[in-house]
PDB file of C-alpha atoms and ligand atoms in Angstrom:
ATOM      1  CA  MET A   1      22.287 -12.519 -42.798  1.00  0.00           C
ATOM      2  CA  GLU A   2      19.737 -10.279 -41.137  1.00  0.00           C
ATOM      3  CA  LYS A   3      20.051  -6.558 -41.715  1.00  0.00           C
ATOM      4  CA  PRO A   4      21.396  -4.740 -38.627  1.00  0.00           C
ATOM      5  CA  ILE A   5      18.881  -2.529 -36.827  1.00  0.00           C
ATOM      6  CA  SER A   6      19.705   1.121 -37.466  1.00  0.00           C
ATOM      7  CA  LYS A   7      18.391   4.151 -35.634  1.00  0.00           C
ATOM      8  CA  LYS A   8      16.210   6.707 -37.399  1.00  0.00           C
ATOM      9  CA  ASP A   9      14.171   9.444 -35.696  1.00  0.00           C
ATOM     10  CA  GLN A  10      13.627  10.299 -32.064  1.00  0.00           C
ATOM     11  CA  LEU A  11       9.984   9.491 -31.268  1.00  0.00           C
ATOM     12  CA  TYR A  12       9.752  10.311 -27.590  1.00  0.00           C
ATOM     13  CA  GLU A  13      11.903  11.432 -24.693  1.00  0.00           C
ATOM     14  CA  GLY A  14      10.900  10.294 -21.231  1.00  0.00           C
ATOM     15  CA  LYS A  15      12.459  10.871 -17.823  1.00  0.00           C
ATOM     16  CA  ALA A  16      14.988   8.052 -18.017  1.00  0.00           C
ATOM     17  CA  LYS A  17      14.819   6.846 -21.607  1.00  0.00           C
ATOM     18  CA  VAL A  18      14.583   8.028 -25.200  1.00  0.00           C
ATOM     19  CA  ILE A  19      12.748   6.054 -27.886  1.00  0.00           C
ATOM     20  CA  PHE A  20      13.890   6.060 -31.523  1.00  0.00           C
ATOM     21  CA  SER A  21      12.337   4.554 -34.624  1.00  0.00           C
ATOM     22  CA  THR A  22      14.460   2.221 -36.754  1.00  0.00           C
ATOM     23  CA  ASP A  23      14.417   1.043 -40.338  1.00  0.00           C
ATOM     24  CA  THR A  24      13.336  -2.422 -39.186  1.00  0.00           C
ATOM     25  CA  GLU A  25       9.572  -2.862 -39.296  1.00  0.00           C
ATOM     26  CA  GLY A  26       7.952  -3.067 -35.846  1.00  0.00           C
ATOM     27  CA  VAL A  27      11.197  -2.382 -33.960  1.00  0.00           C
ATOM     28  CA  ASN A  28      12.192   0.679 -31.901  1.00  0.00           C
ATOM     29  CA  ILE A  29      15.344   1.500 -29.994  1.00  0.00           C
ATOM     30  CA  MET A  30      15.241   2.342 -26.306  1.00  0.00           C
ATOM     31  CA  TYR A  31      18.159   4.511 -25.146  1.00  0.00           C
ATOM     32  CA  PHE A  32      18.861   4.547 -21.385  1.00  0.00           C
ATOM     33  CA  LYS A  33      19.881   7.937 -19.904  1.00  0.00           C
ATOM     34  CA  ASP A  34      21.658   8.714 -16.641  1.00  0.00           C
ATOM     35  CA  ASP A  35      18.870  11.112 -15.611  1.00  0.00           C
ATOM     36  CA  ALA A  36      16.951  10.262 -12.478  1.00  0.00           C
ATOM     37  CA  THR A  37      13.725  11.766 -11.178  1.00  0.00           C
ATOM     38  CA  ALA A  38      11.616  11.135  -8.117  1.00  0.00           C
ATOM     39  CA  PHE A  39       8.421  12.382  -6.524  1.00  0.00           C
ATOM     40  CA  ASN A  40       6.787  12.936  -9.887  1.00  0.00           C
ATOM     41  CA  ALA A  41       9.871  14.708 -11.274  1.00  0.00           C
ATOM     42  CA  GLU A  42       9.993  17.264  -8.422  1.00  0.00           C
ATOM     43  CA  LYS A  43      13.448  15.922  -7.621  1.00  0.00           C
ATOM     44  CA  LYS A  44      15.881  15.680 -10.527  1.00  0.00           C
ATOM     45  CA  GLY A  45      19.470  14.505 -10.816  1.00  0.00           C
ATOM     46  CA  THR A  46      21.797  12.182 -12.603  1.00  0.00           C
ATOM     47  CA  ILE A  47      23.261   8.904 -11.494  1.00  0.00           C
ATOM     48  CA  GLU A  48      26.582   8.362 -13.225  1.00  0.00           C
ATOM     49  CA  ASN A  49      26.522   5.386 -15.569  1.00  0.00           C
ATOM     50  CA  LYS A  50      22.933   4.475 -14.625  1.00  0.00           C
ATOM     51  CA  GLY A  51      21.895   4.169 -18.275  1.00  0.00           C
ATOM     52  CA  VAL A  52      24.600   1.621 -18.999  1.00  0.00           C
ATOM     53  CA  ILE A  53      23.862  -0.386 -15.850  1.00  0.00           C
ATOM     54  CA  ASN A  54      20.089  -0.308 -16.338  1.00  0.00           C
ATOM     55  CA  ASN A  55      20.314  -1.404 -19.965  1.00  0.00           C
ATOM     56  CA  LYS A  56      22.369  -4.409 -18.868  1.00  0.00           C
ATOM     57  CA  ILE A  57      20.090  -5.275 -15.937  1.00  0.00           C
ATOM     58  CA  SER A  58      16.906  -4.875 -17.953  1.00  0.00           C
ATOM     59  CA  SER A  59      18.284  -6.924 -20.868  1.00  0.00           C
ATOM     60  CA  ALA A  60      19.294  -9.701 -18.479  1.00  0.00           C
ATOM     61  CA  MET A  61      15.875  -9.681 -16.799  1.00  0.00           C
ATOM     62  CA  PHE A  62      13.964  -9.777 -20.089  1.00  0.00           C
ATOM     63  CA  ARG A  63      16.181 -12.602 -21.379  1.00  0.00           C
ATOM     64  CA  TYR A  64      15.555 -14.547 -18.187  1.00  0.00           C
ATOM     65  CA  LEU A  65      11.792 -13.990 -18.303  1.00  0.00           C
ATOM     66  CA  GLU A  66      11.590 -14.822 -22.034  1.00  0.00           C
ATOM     67  CA  GLY A  67      13.439 -18.049 -21.252  1.00  0.00           C
ATOM     68  CA  LYS A  68      10.686 -18.860 -18.755  1.00  0.00           C
ATOM     69  CA  GLY A  69       7.936 -18.268 -21.311  1.00  0.00           C
ATOM     70  CA  VAL A  70       7.004 -14.640 -20.545  1.00  0.00           C
ATOM     71  CA  LYS A  71       6.297 -12.606 -23.683  1.00  0.00           C
ATOM     72  CA  THR A  72       8.180  -9.306 -23.569  1.00  0.00           C
ATOM     73  CA  HIS A  73       9.035  -6.436 -25.929  1.00  0.00           C
ATOM     74  CA  PHE A  74      12.755  -7.288 -25.738  1.00  0.00           C
ATOM     75  CA  VAL A  75      14.482  -7.913 -29.077  1.00  0.00           C
ATOM     76  CA  GLU A  76      18.198  -7.525 -28.334  1.00  0.00           C
ATOM     77  CA  GLU A  77      20.821  -5.559 -26.438  1.00  0.00           C
ATOM     78  CA  LEU A  78      22.365  -3.383 -29.150  1.00  0.00           C
ATOM     79  CA  SER A  79      25.016  -1.333 -27.402  1.00  0.00           C
ATOM     80  CA  GLU A  80      25.984  -0.007 -23.969  1.00  0.00           C
ATOM     81  CA  ARG A  81      22.905   2.170 -23.669  1.00  0.00           C
ATOM     82  CA  GLU A  82      20.613   0.834 -26.393  1.00  0.00           C
ATOM     83  CA  MET A  83      18.113  -1.992 -26.505  1.00  0.00           C
ATOM     84  CA  ALA A  84      16.003  -2.980 -29.509  1.00  0.00           C
ATOM     85  CA  VAL A  85      12.381  -3.469 -28.509  1.00  0.00           C
ATOM     86  CA  LYS A  86       9.136  -4.271 -30.300  1.00  0.00           C
ATOM     87  CA  GLU A  87       7.161  -1.184 -31.188  1.00  0.00           C
ATOM     88  CA  VAL A  88       4.390  -1.610 -28.643  1.00  0.00           C
ATOM     89  CA  GLU A  89       1.514   0.706 -27.850  1.00  0.00           C
ATOM     90  CA  ILE A  90       1.942   1.231 -24.124  1.00  0.00           C
ATOM     91  CA  ILE A  91      -1.174   0.466 -22.060  1.00  0.00           C
ATOM     92  CA  PRO A  92      -1.535   3.469 -19.721  1.00  0.00           C
ATOM     93  CA  VAL A  93      -1.781   1.341 -16.593  1.00  0.00           C
ATOM     94  CA  GLU A  94       1.145   0.809 -14.237  1.00  0.00           C
ATOM     95  CA  VAL A  95       0.968  -2.496 -12.412  1.00  0.00           C
ATOM     96  CA  ILE A  96       2.621  -2.404  -9.010  1.00  0.00           C
ATOM     97  CA  VAL A  97       3.450  -5.696  -7.337  1.00  0.00           C
ATOM     98  CA  ARG A  98       4.308  -5.800  -3.643  1.00  0.00           C
ATOM     99  CA  ASN A  99       5.799  -8.575  -1.549  1.00  0.00           C
ATOM    100  CA  ILE A 100       6.891  -6.459   1.413  1.00  0.00           C
ATOM    101  CA  THR A 101       5.457  -3.137   2.603  1.00  0.00           C
ATOM    102  CA  ALA A 102       7.351   0.015   1.590  1.00  0.00           C
ATOM    103  CA  GLY A 103       6.813   3.418   0.034  1.00  0.00           C
ATOM    104  CA  SER A 104       3.309   4.546  -0.775  1.00  0.00           C
ATOM    105  CA  ILE A 105       1.448   1.579   0.738  1.00  0.00           C
ATOM    106  CA  SER A 106       3.125   2.194   4.095  1.00  0.00           C
ATOM    107  CA  LYS A 107       2.211   5.874   3.898  1.00  0.00           C
ATOM    108  CA  ARG A 108      -1.337   5.247   2.710  1.00  0.00           C
ATOM    109  CA  LEU A 109      -2.165   2.588   5.288  1.00  0.00           C
ATOM    110  CA  GLY A 110      -0.021   3.937   8.123  1.00  0.00           C
ATOM    111  CA  ILE A 111       2.047   0.754   8.429  1.00  0.00           C
ATOM    112  CA  ASP A 112       5.766   0.200   8.884  1.00  0.00           C
ATOM    113  CA  GLU A 113       8.031  -0.586   5.979  1.00  0.00           C
ATOM    114  CA  GLY A 114       9.501  -4.082   5.785  1.00  0.00           C
ATOM    115  CA  ILE A 115       6.465  -6.172   6.731  1.00  0.00           C
ATOM    116  CA  GLU A 116       6.238  -9.360   4.667  1.00  0.00           C
ATOM    117  CA  LEU A 117       2.841  -9.749   2.985  1.00  0.00           C
ATOM    118  CA  SER A 118       1.083 -13.133   3.198  1.00  0.00           C
ATOM    119  CA  SER A 119       0.531 -13.016  -0.569  1.00  0.00           C
ATOM    120  CA  PRO A 120       1.471 -10.476  -3.245  1.00  0.00           C
ATOM    121  CA  ILE A 121      -0.580  -7.279  -3.571  1.00  0.00           C
ATOM    122  CA  LEU A 122      -1.285  -5.892  -7.040  1.00  0.00           C
ATOM    123  CA  GLU A 123      -2.114  -2.222  -7.483  1.00  0.00           C
ATOM    124  CA  TYR A 124      -2.921  -0.186 -10.559  1.00  0.00           C
ATOM    125  CA  CYS A 125      -1.995   3.423 -11.338  1.00  0.00           C
ATOM    126  CA  TYR A 126      -3.023   5.534 -14.309  1.00  0.00           C
ATOM    127  CA  LYS A 127       0.143   6.385 -16.247  1.00  0.00           C
ATOM    128  CA  ASP A 128      -0.071  10.176 -16.430  1.00  0.00           C
ATOM    129  CA  ASP A 129       2.793  12.375 -15.205  1.00  0.00           C
ATOM    130  CA  ASP A 130       0.669  15.537 -15.067  1.00  0.00           C
ATOM    131  CA  LEU A 131      -1.716  13.808 -12.664  1.00  0.00           C
ATOM    132  CA  GLY A 132       1.091  12.145 -10.684  1.00  0.00           C
ATOM    133  CA  ASP A 133       0.156   8.580 -11.757  1.00  0.00           C
ATOM    134  CA  PRO A 134      -3.015   8.342  -9.615  1.00  0.00           C
ATOM    135  CA  PHE A 135      -4.143   5.133  -7.938  1.00  0.00           C
ATOM    136  CA  ILE A 136      -6.964   3.453  -9.905  1.00  0.00           C
ATOM    137  CA  ASN A 137      -8.859   0.156  -9.840  1.00  0.00           C
ATOM    138  CA  ASP A 138     -10.137  -2.392 -12.345  1.00  0.00           C
ATOM    139  CA  TYR A 139     -13.535  -0.665 -12.689  1.00  0.00           C
ATOM    140  CA  ILE A 140     -11.855   2.624 -13.647  1.00  0.00           C
ATOM    141  CA  ILE A 141      -9.573   0.804 -16.105  1.00  0.00           C
ATOM    142  CA  ARG A 142     -12.511  -0.889 -17.859  1.00  0.00           C
ATOM    143  CA  VAL A 143     -14.977   1.990 -17.827  1.00  0.00           C
ATOM    144  CA  MET A 144     -12.440   4.612 -18.912  1.00  0.00           C
ATOM    145  CA  GLY A 145     -11.182   2.209 -21.576  1.00  0.00           C
ATOM    146  CA  TYR A 146      -7.529   2.196 -20.451  1.00  0.00           C
ATOM    147  CA  ALA A 147      -7.516  -1.569 -21.017  1.00  0.00           C
ATOM    148  CA  THR A 148     -10.074  -4.270 -21.744  1.00  0.00           C
ATOM    149  CA  GLN A 149     -10.979  -6.979 -19.243  1.00  0.00           C
ATOM    150  CA  ALA A 150      -9.156  -9.494 -21.444  1.00  0.00           C
ATOM    151  CA  GLU A 151      -5.994  -7.364 -21.354  1.00  0.00           C
ATOM    152  CA  LEU A 152      -6.349  -6.853 -17.618  1.00  0.00           C
ATOM    153  CA  ASP A 153      -6.611 -10.614 -17.103  1.00  0.00           C
ATOM    154  CA  ILE A 154      -3.354 -11.122 -19.020  1.00  0.00           C
ATOM    155  CA  MET A 155      -1.615  -8.293 -17.146  1.00  0.00           C
ATOM    156  CA  GLU A 156      -2.656  -9.763 -13.801  1.00  0.00           C
ATOM    157  CA  SER A 157      -1.609 -13.326 -14.564  1.00  0.00           C
ATOM    158  CA  VAL A 158       1.686 -12.268 -16.160  1.00  0.00           C
ATOM    159  CA  ALA A 159       2.447  -9.948 -13.223  1.00  0.00           C
ATOM    160  CA  LEU A 160       1.927 -12.812 -10.772  1.00  0.00           C
ATOM    161  CA  LYS A 161       4.006 -15.236 -12.853  1.00  0.00           C
ATOM    162  CA  VAL A 162       6.772 -12.627 -13.210  1.00  0.00           C
ATOM    163  CA  ASN A 163       6.616 -12.133  -9.453  1.00  0.00           C
ATOM    164  CA  ASP A 164       7.197 -15.814  -8.731  1.00  0.00           C
ATOM    165  CA  LEU A 165      10.062 -15.908 -11.242  1.00  0.00           C
ATOM    166  CA  MET A 166      11.721 -12.683 -10.140  1.00  0.00           C
ATOM    167  CA  LYS A 167      11.369 -13.375  -6.411  1.00  0.00           C
ATOM    168  CA  GLU A 168      13.227 -16.655  -6.887  1.00  0.00           C
ATOM    169  CA  PHE A 169      15.779 -15.098  -9.263  1.00  0.00           C
ATOM    170  CA  PHE A 170      16.710 -12.349  -6.802  1.00  0.00           C
ATOM    171  CA  ASP A 171      16.519 -14.608  -3.751  1.00  0.00           C
ATOM    172  CA  GLU A 172      19.126 -16.915  -5.300  1.00  0.00           C
ATOM    173  CA  ARG A 173      21.330 -13.836  -5.674  1.00  0.00           C
ATOM    174  CA  GLY A 174      20.987 -12.585  -2.105  1.00  0.00           C
ATOM    175  CA  ILE A 175      18.445  -9.866  -2.886  1.00  0.00           C
ATOM    176  CA  ILE A 176      14.913  -9.371  -1.568  1.00  0.00           C
ATOM    177  CA  LEU A 177      12.379  -8.257  -4.176  1.00  0.00           C
ATOM    178  CA  VAL A 178      10.290  -5.829  -2.108  1.00  0.00           C
ATOM    179  CA  ASP A 179       8.081  -4.242  -4.784  1.00  0.00           C
ATOM    180  CA  TYR A 180       8.209  -3.035  -8.372  1.00  0.00           C
ATOM    181  CA  LYS A 181       6.282  -1.536 -11.248  1.00  0.00           C
ATOM    182  CA  LEU A 182       5.510  -3.244 -14.537  1.00  0.00           C
ATOM    183  CA  GLU A 183       4.192  -1.808 -17.788  1.00  0.00           C
ATOM    184  CA  PHE A 184       2.606  -3.658 -20.678  1.00  0.00           C
ATOM    185  CA  GLY A 185       2.167  -2.870 -24.360  1.00  0.00           C
ATOM    186  CA  ARG A 186       0.014  -3.988 -27.275  1.00  0.00           C
ATOM    187  CA  TYR A 187       1.803  -5.517 -30.244  1.00  0.00           C
ATOM    188  CA  LYS A 188       0.141  -7.304 -33.167  1.00  0.00           C
ATOM    189  CA  GLY A 189      -2.806  -8.463 -31.063  1.00  0.00           C
ATOM    190  CA  GLU A 190      -0.701  -9.549 -28.107  1.00  0.00           C
ATOM    191  CA  VAL A 191      -0.023  -8.028 -24.697  1.00  0.00           C
ATOM    192  CA  LEU A 192       3.716  -7.929 -24.008  1.00  0.00           C
ATOM    193  CA  LEU A 193       5.657  -7.042 -20.886  1.00  0.00           C
ATOM    194  CA  ALA A 194       7.310  -3.731 -21.788  1.00  0.00           C
ATOM    195  CA  ASP A 195       9.285  -0.772 -20.382  1.00  0.00           C
ATOM    196  CA  GLU A 196      12.210  -1.759 -18.114  1.00  0.00           C
ATOM    197  CA  ILE A 197      13.058  -3.897 -15.103  1.00  0.00           C
ATOM    198  CA  THR A 198      15.740  -2.020 -13.189  1.00  0.00           C
ATOM    199  CA  PRO A 199      16.480  -0.600  -9.729  1.00  0.00           C
ATOM    200  CA  ASP A 200      14.702   2.584 -10.926  1.00  0.00           C
ATOM    201  CA  GLY A 201      11.366   0.785 -10.755  1.00  0.00           C
ATOM    202  CA  CYS A 202      12.001  -2.008  -8.261  1.00  0.00           C
ATOM    203  CA  ARG A 203      12.748  -1.917  -4.552  1.00  0.00           C
ATOM    204  CA  LEU A 204      15.604  -4.353  -3.942  1.00  0.00           C
ATOM    205  CA  TRP A 205      17.136  -4.978  -0.521  1.00  0.00           C
ATOM    206  CA  ASP A 206      20.271  -6.916   0.370  1.00  0.00           C
ATOM    207  CA  LYS A 207      19.042 -10.139   2.015  1.00  0.00           C
ATOM    208  CA  VAL A 208      21.635 -10.046   4.776  1.00  0.00           C
ATOM    209  CA  THR A 209      22.063  -6.363   5.580  1.00  0.00           C
ATOM    210  CA  ARG A 210      18.697  -5.081   4.259  1.00  0.00           C
ATOM    211  CA  GLU A 211      20.682  -2.301   2.572  1.00  0.00           C
ATOM    212  CA  LYS A 212      18.611  -0.570  -0.109  1.00  0.00           C
ATOM    213  CA  LEU A 213      19.944  -1.282  -3.607  1.00  0.00           C
ATOM    214  CA  ASP A 214      17.494   0.841  -5.632  1.00  0.00           C
ATOM    215  CA  LYS A 215      16.201   4.310  -6.399  1.00  0.00           C
ATOM    216  CA  ASP A 216      15.249   4.896  -2.754  1.00  0.00           C
ATOM    217  CA  ARG A 217      18.949   5.772  -2.309  1.00  0.00           C
ATOM    218  CA  PHE A 218      18.307   8.717  -4.655  1.00  0.00           C
ATOM    219  CA  ARG A 219      14.816   9.558  -3.329  1.00  0.00           C
ATOM    220  CA  ARG A 220      16.026   9.565   0.285  1.00  0.00           C
ATOM    221  CA  ASP A 221      19.560  10.961  -0.288  1.00  0.00           C
ATOM    222  CA  LEU A 222      21.259   7.846   1.077  1.00  0.00           C
ATOM    223  CA  GLY A 223      24.392   8.156  -1.098  1.00  0.00           C
ATOM    224  CA  ASN A 224      26.376   5.416  -2.920  1.00  0.00           C
ATOM    225  CA  ILE A 225      23.676   5.149  -5.562  1.00  0.00           C
ATOM    226  CA  GLU A 226      25.905   4.037  -8.431  1.00  0.00           C
ATOM    227  CA  GLU A 227      27.578   1.438  -6.210  1.00  0.00           C
ATOM    228  CA  ALA A 228      24.172   0.019  -5.270  1.00  0.00           C
ATOM    229  CA  TYR A 229      23.033  -0.238  -8.910  1.00  0.00           C
ATOM    230  CA  GLU A 230      26.352  -1.855  -9.805  1.00  0.00           C
ATOM    231  CA  LYS A 231      25.950  -4.368  -6.990  1.00  0.00           C
ATOM    232  CA  VAL A 232      22.577  -5.357  -8.437  1.00  0.00           C
ATOM    233  CA  LEU A 233      24.075  -5.692 -11.929  1.00  0.00           C
ATOM    234  CA  ASN A 234      26.918  -7.892 -10.706  1.00  0.00           C
ATOM    235  CA  LYS A 235      24.493 -10.201  -8.923  1.00  0.00           C
ATOM    236  CA  VAL A 236      22.072 -10.279 -11.858  1.00  0.00           C
ATOM    237  CA  ILE A 237      24.720 -11.288 -14.396  1.00  0.00           C
ATOM    238  CA  LYS A 238      26.656 -13.584 -12.043  1.00  0.00           C
TER     239      LYS A 238
HETATM  240  O1  CDP B 301       7.895   5.017  -5.097  1.00  0.00           O
HETATM  241  P1  CDP B 301       6.734   5.450  -4.249  1.00  0.00           P
HETATM  242  O2  CDP B 301       6.915   5.192  -2.796  1.00  0.00           O
HETATM  243  O3  CDP B 301       6.241   6.805  -4.574  1.00  0.00           O
HETATM  244  O4  CDP B 301       5.529   4.526  -4.761  1.00  0.00           O
HETATM  245  P2  CDP B 301       5.189   3.016  -4.532  1.00  0.00           P
HETATM  246  O5  CDP B 301       3.759   2.914  -4.933  1.00  0.00           O
HETATM  247  O6  CDP B 301       5.538   2.565  -3.170  1.00  0.00           O
HETATM  248  O7  CDP B 301       6.088   2.236  -5.588  1.00  0.00           O
HETATM  249  C1  CDP B 301       6.103   0.841  -5.641  1.00  0.00           C
HETATM  250  C2  CDP B 301       7.193   0.395  -6.574  1.00  0.00           C
HETATM  251  O8  CDP B 301       6.876   0.779  -7.904  1.00  0.00           O
HETATM  252  C3  CDP B 301       8.559   1.003  -6.268  1.00  0.00           C
HETATM  253  O9  CDP B 301       9.534   0.011  -6.496  1.00  0.00           O
HETATM  254  C4  CDP B 301       8.701   2.137  -7.265  1.00  0.00           C
HETATM  255  O10 CDP B 301      10.032   2.343  -7.636  1.00  0.00           O
HETATM  256  C5  CDP B 301       7.866   1.624  -8.443  1.00  0.00           C
HETATM  257  N1  CDP B 301       7.208   2.707  -9.188  1.00  0.00           N
HETATM  258  C6  CDP B 301       7.743   3.147 -10.387  1.00  0.00           C
HETATM  259  O11 CDP B 301       8.752   2.620 -10.847  1.00  0.00           O
HETATM  260  N2  CDP B 301       7.129   4.134 -11.092  1.00  0.00           N
HETATM  261  C7  CDP B 301       6.013   4.706 -10.645  1.00  0.00           C
HETATM  262  N3  CDP B 301       5.434   5.653 -11.363  1.00  0.00           N
HETATM  263  C8  CDP B 301       5.451   4.272  -9.429  1.00  0.00           C
HETATM  264  C9  CDP B 301       6.076   3.274  -8.721  1.00  0.00           C
END
């Protein structure tokens, strides 16, 4: 029998998660907190039970994507708030995928939210909290050495494949996948989909009512945040 994965030292504490080392080679533990932040951590709060819900949603999404041939850092769901993940080196580039206008693209381009795009838009941001995750492009990524062209090619094609898969997955469950952020990591010469896939980093709208089922409820003080996250979980694991 395989040795169970056991937690060792805390390596890093982020805004919504804590990473621990383990005594299994190449494996870390990701612990999901209830803390929520928005607007580059200017707004802080907690969403009751969010960590438990997000661990379940993210585990389900990674299992689904792995089943469709996407390579991810997911190893296993260990407990209510803990997931075992491969010990990746995070590539400091956030990949944002948009299917419908919302948030920063609406602001930047002066266009309404809720407009369906004729094909997905990919954007890149430099992952740096102190700088507020600035918008960057492929030239900046290559020249500054954030990622190689080969890595960028993988990130782009995986992001588009994940988009097709996730759009269909959510559509079948009565949810519109508006936009979301992906992160990737390096592991033993491969580029793996990493971080989390949860309503913290995705905009998800109810297909019928267009009710927001994501972190915009926290950002915009819309209330019923936990209920919205739970609704997503129940549809995801249906
Ligand atoms: O969220 P905001 O309007 O500031 O930025 P956006 O560029 O419209 O975000 C697009 C999508 O990526 C949303 O689903 C965000 O939740 C997500 N995102 C994220 O999870 N983390 C970031 N640092 C930036 C965006």
